[in-house]
XYZ file of C-alpha atoms in Angstrom:
270
model
C 74.379 0.993 241.935
C 73.586 -1.170 238.922
C 70.073 -2.499 238.325
C 69.502 -5.685 236.338
C 66.117 -6.098 234.636
C 65.473 -9.696 233.585
C 62.858 -9.879 230.846
C 63.699 -6.332 229.804
C 62.427 -6.535 226.228
C 58.784 -7.285 227.067
C 56.014 -4.866 228.000
C 56.480 -5.354 231.739
C 60.280 -5.305 231.652
C 60.287 -2.239 229.407
C 58.079 -0.381 231.877
C 60.450 -1.257 234.717
C 63.466 -0.168 232.673
C 61.811 3.151 231.834
C 61.016 3.858 235.484
C 64.552 3.087 236.649
C 66.193 5.009 233.804
C 63.969 8.051 234.376
C 65.088 8.062 238.011
C 68.731 8.181 236.908
C 69.692 4.600 237.737
C 72.175 2.557 235.721
C 70.203 -0.261 234.124
C 71.322 -3.493 232.476
C 68.669 -5.370 230.515
C 68.690 -9.158 230.228
C 66.527 -10.900 227.628
C 66.610 -13.371 224.783
C 66.310 -10.686 222.115
C 67.879 -7.391 223.238
C 70.359 -5.799 225.619
C 72.490 -8.344 227.509
C 71.314 -11.388 225.601
C 70.845 -14.680 227.364
C 68.498 -17.373 228.571
C 67.639 -17.964 232.210
C 68.306 -21.648 231.599
C 71.988 -20.871 230.920
C 73.583 -20.704 234.376
C 76.860 -19.200 233.184
C 75.160 -16.495 231.160
C 72.936 -15.599 234.111
C 76.004 -15.348 236.348
C 77.656 -13.052 233.812
C 74.566 -10.847 233.743
C 74.703 -10.445 237.531
C 78.374 -9.409 237.612
C 78.594 -6.031 239.377
C 74.811 -5.848 239.917
C 73.458 -4.438 243.186
C 69.677 -4.687 242.557
C 67.699 -7.005 240.280
C 64.161 -7.328 238.920
C 63.038 -10.786 237.808
C 60.167 -11.642 235.477
C 60.146 -15.235 234.293
C 59.435 -16.044 230.630
C 55.988 -17.377 229.816
C 57.051 -20.968 230.377
C 54.973 -23.136 232.695
C 56.841 -26.452 232.746
C 57.906 -26.957 236.360
C 61.423 -28.376 235.676
C 62.309 -25.452 233.411
C 61.024 -22.854 235.868
C 62.879 -24.534 238.736
C 66.132 -24.327 236.766
C 65.563 -20.643 235.976
C 65.011 -19.826 239.640
C 67.974 -21.890 240.803
C 70.253 -20.107 238.327
C 69.016 -16.696 239.494
C 69.445 -17.562 243.180
C 72.994 -18.827 242.606
C 73.995 -15.806 240.514
C 72.355 -13.233 242.795
C 73.951 -14.812 245.876
C 77.391 -14.787 244.257
C 76.943 -11.130 243.267
C 75.759 -10.136 246.753
C 72.708 -8.273 245.481
C 71.126 -5.884 247.966
C 67.557 -6.435 246.756
C 65.853 -8.801 244.302
C 62.254 -8.129 243.243
C 60.297 -11.002 241.717
C 57.238 -10.146 239.617
C 54.988 -13.219 239.487
C 53.172 -11.815 236.432
C 49.846 -12.760 238.022
C 48.065 -13.041 241.326
C 48.713 -16.286 243.185
C 45.620 -17.953 244.682
C 45.803 -18.807 248.367
C 45.583 -22.587 247.962
C 46.737 -25.130 245.358
C 44.978 -24.900 241.992
C 46.516 -27.495 239.709
C 47.074 -24.663 237.190
C 50.704 -24.628 236.055
C 50.821 -20.880 235.422
C 49.870 -20.298 239.061
C 51.756 -23.138 240.709
C 55.129 -22.598 239.019
C 55.077 -18.970 240.151
C 54.004 -19.966 243.669
C 56.955 -22.358 243.858
C 59.322 -19.748 242.413
C 58.256 -17.147 244.985
C 58.690 -19.638 247.820
C 62.169 -20.667 246.639
C 63.306 -17.063 246.320
C 61.929 -16.051 249.714
C 63.604 -19.063 251.343
C 66.942 -18.466 249.582
C 68.361 -16.040 252.127
C 68.398 -13.252 249.544
C 66.698 -9.894 250.292
C 63.597 -10.602 248.179
C 60.323 -8.768 247.561
C 57.538 -10.508 245.629
C 55.145 -8.367 243.577
C 51.862 -9.978 242.524
C 50.121 -7.929 239.816
C 46.468 -8.414 238.865
C 45.379 -7.938 235.232
C 47.153 -5.159 233.371
C 44.867 -2.388 232.193
C 47.004 -2.085 229.052
C 45.855 -5.608 228.108
C 42.391 -4.371 227.126
C 44.066 -2.870 224.044
C 45.600 -6.200 222.978
C 44.514 -7.582 219.585
C 43.612 -11.003 221.053
C 40.999 -9.268 223.219
C 39.639 -7.305 220.247
C 40.198 -3.994 222.046
C 37.788 -1.668 223.820
C 35.083 0.341 222.091
C 34.828 -2.056 219.146
C 31.127 -1.655 218.384
C 30.786 -0.106 221.835
C 31.918 -3.287 223.605
C 34.765 -3.833 226.076
C 35.763 -7.501 226.156
C 37.973 -9.524 228.471
C 37.991 -13.238 229.420
C 36.760 -12.856 233.001
C 33.170 -12.947 234.294
C 31.373 -9.638 234.660
C 31.015 -10.003 238.431
C 34.767 -10.394 239.144
C 36.359 -7.204 240.546
C 39.846 -6.358 239.279
C 42.408 -3.837 240.532
C 43.414 -2.983 236.955
C 47.145 -2.102 237.009
C 48.957 -0.075 234.357
C 52.377 -1.065 233.084
C 53.639 2.347 234.156
C 52.546 1.678 237.743
C 54.213 -1.726 237.634
C 57.426 0.106 236.774
C 56.967 2.548 239.647
C 56.081 -0.226 242.096
C 59.098 -2.291 241.075
C 61.447 0.644 241.519
C 59.968 1.308 244.965
C 60.290 -2.349 245.937
C 63.913 -2.331 244.781
C 64.894 0.761 246.753
C 62.502 1.328 249.666
C 63.654 0.079 253.077
C 61.641 -2.314 255.186
C 59.826 -4.318 252.503
C 62.143 -7.346 252.245
C 60.349 -10.650 252.621
C 56.948 -9.228 251.699
C 54.509 -10.450 249.039
C 52.538 -7.476 247.758
C 49.258 -7.515 245.811
C 49.402 -4.439 243.579
C 46.741 -2.205 242.083
C 44.190 0.574 242.636
C 40.615 0.207 243.893
C 38.929 -2.644 241.977
C 36.309 -2.392 239.236
C 34.215 -5.116 237.649
C 34.114 -5.412 233.875
C 30.871 -3.404 233.551
C 32.265 -0.708 235.870
C 35.414 -0.460 233.771
C 33.372 -0.297 230.555
C 31.397 2.623 231.996
C 34.669 4.534 232.435
C 35.189 4.387 228.665
C 31.886 6.141 228.037
C 28.141 5.855 228.581
C 27.577 3.823 225.428
C 30.153 1.126 226.213
C 29.079 -2.226 227.640
C 31.127 -5.137 228.970
C 31.150 -8.605 227.447
C 32.965 -11.542 229.041
C 35.069 -12.962 226.228
C 34.940 -16.724 225.717
C 38.183 -18.139 227.128
C 38.591 -20.609 224.266
C 38.282 -17.752 221.761
C 40.833 -15.743 223.745
C 43.212 -18.721 223.811
C 42.964 -19.206 220.056
C 43.720 -15.568 219.328
C 46.596 -15.508 221.833
C 48.079 -18.680 220.324
C 48.524 -16.880 217.014
C 50.782 -14.370 218.775
C 52.556 -16.419 221.452
C 52.138 -20.055 220.476
C 49.717 -22.755 221.567
C 51.602 -23.880 224.685
C 51.886 -20.399 226.152
C 48.304 -19.538 225.247
C 47.032 -22.692 226.936
C 48.976 -21.817 230.079
C 47.519 -18.315 230.253
C 44.004 -19.488 229.410
C 44.207 -21.995 232.250
C 44.301 -19.145 234.747
C 41.122 -17.602 233.313
C 39.311 -20.939 233.369
C 40.209 -21.237 237.060
C 39.142 -17.670 237.842
C 35.752 -18.239 236.220
C 35.115 -21.093 238.677
C 36.978 -20.069 241.834
C 38.564 -16.630 241.624
C 35.915 -14.173 242.803
C 38.342 -11.961 244.763
C 41.676 -13.032 243.301
C 42.411 -9.735 241.547
C 41.542 -7.368 244.416
C 44.552 -5.345 245.634
C 45.766 -4.849 249.175
C 45.118 -1.132 249.882
C 48.023 -1.036 252.360
C 50.547 -1.553 249.545
C 50.424 2.093 248.456
C 51.723 3.201 251.854
C 54.301 0.410 251.987
C 55.713 1.454 248.613
C 55.148 5.185 249.053
C 53.165 5.564 245.837
C 49.657 5.971 244.442
C 48.253 3.609 241.833
C 46.540 5.333 238.921
C 42.774 4.695 238.732
C 41.541 3.425 235.357
C 39.551 6.641 234.765
C 42.774 8.671 234.782
C 44.525 6.234 232.452
C 41.601 6.260 230.038
C 41.496 10.074 230.049
C 45.244 10.195 229.319
C 44.818 7.952 226.270
C-alpha cells in the first residue's frame, strides 16, 4: 500500500505523515514546497502524484476562491479515480456549519466535501474543530502571557480542542478502518469553553476573547492578507451564529477506534 498525503509540508499534513510513517506505511508527500512537489491546480502533476497510490489524504491549501477550489477538487477526483484508490480522506480544516453562511472558507469546503462524496470514490470527510496547538501560535500571542490565554472566539463557545497528533491518528484510522466510507465525522474530545481551557493551564490563568480584527492583522503578517481575511471570516461568523459549531460527536471515537486526548493531558505533556 502507498499513502499519498496532500498538503504534507504543513502542520496538519506533517502530523498525518508522522502517524502513517510510525505505523510502518509507505508515504508519499505532495506539496508546493517539499516531497513530491506540485500544485493541486496542475492536473497532470496531480495525476502523477497519484500513480501507484492506494490511499490518499487531502487537505486543500488556504485558498477560498470558489473557482480555484473547484479545480483542485476536480483534479483530485480525476486522478484518484484513474488510480483506483481504495480510500480518500478529506480534511475540511474546519467545522462546516449546517446551513449556508456566505463565508467562503466554510462554503468552499462544504462544496468540496459534497463533490468528493458524490464522486463515486470511497471517501471519508473529517471535520476538525479548532486545533489546540493553535493557542501557541504567535498571532494569538500564546498562552500564559501575563497570565492570559487568548483566542478569537467568545468565552461562552465550547470547543472540542483537537491536537495535531490526534488529527494524524484520526486520519490514519479513517484511511484504514472498514465501514466508515461516506461518513462526515466531527472530531475532538469533550468540549471546553475558553475560561475552562484557561483553568487547565493553571489557577492564575484567565481567558480573554481576542479581537478578530487584531487576530486577522497578526495572521496577515504570516500568511498574507487574503488568507487571513478568509480565516477571520469564520471567527466573525462564529461570534454571531456558532454557539455549538465546535462541539464533537462523541460517537466518532468508537467509529475510528481511538481516544482523543483531553487538553489537560496535552498541557501536562508540554
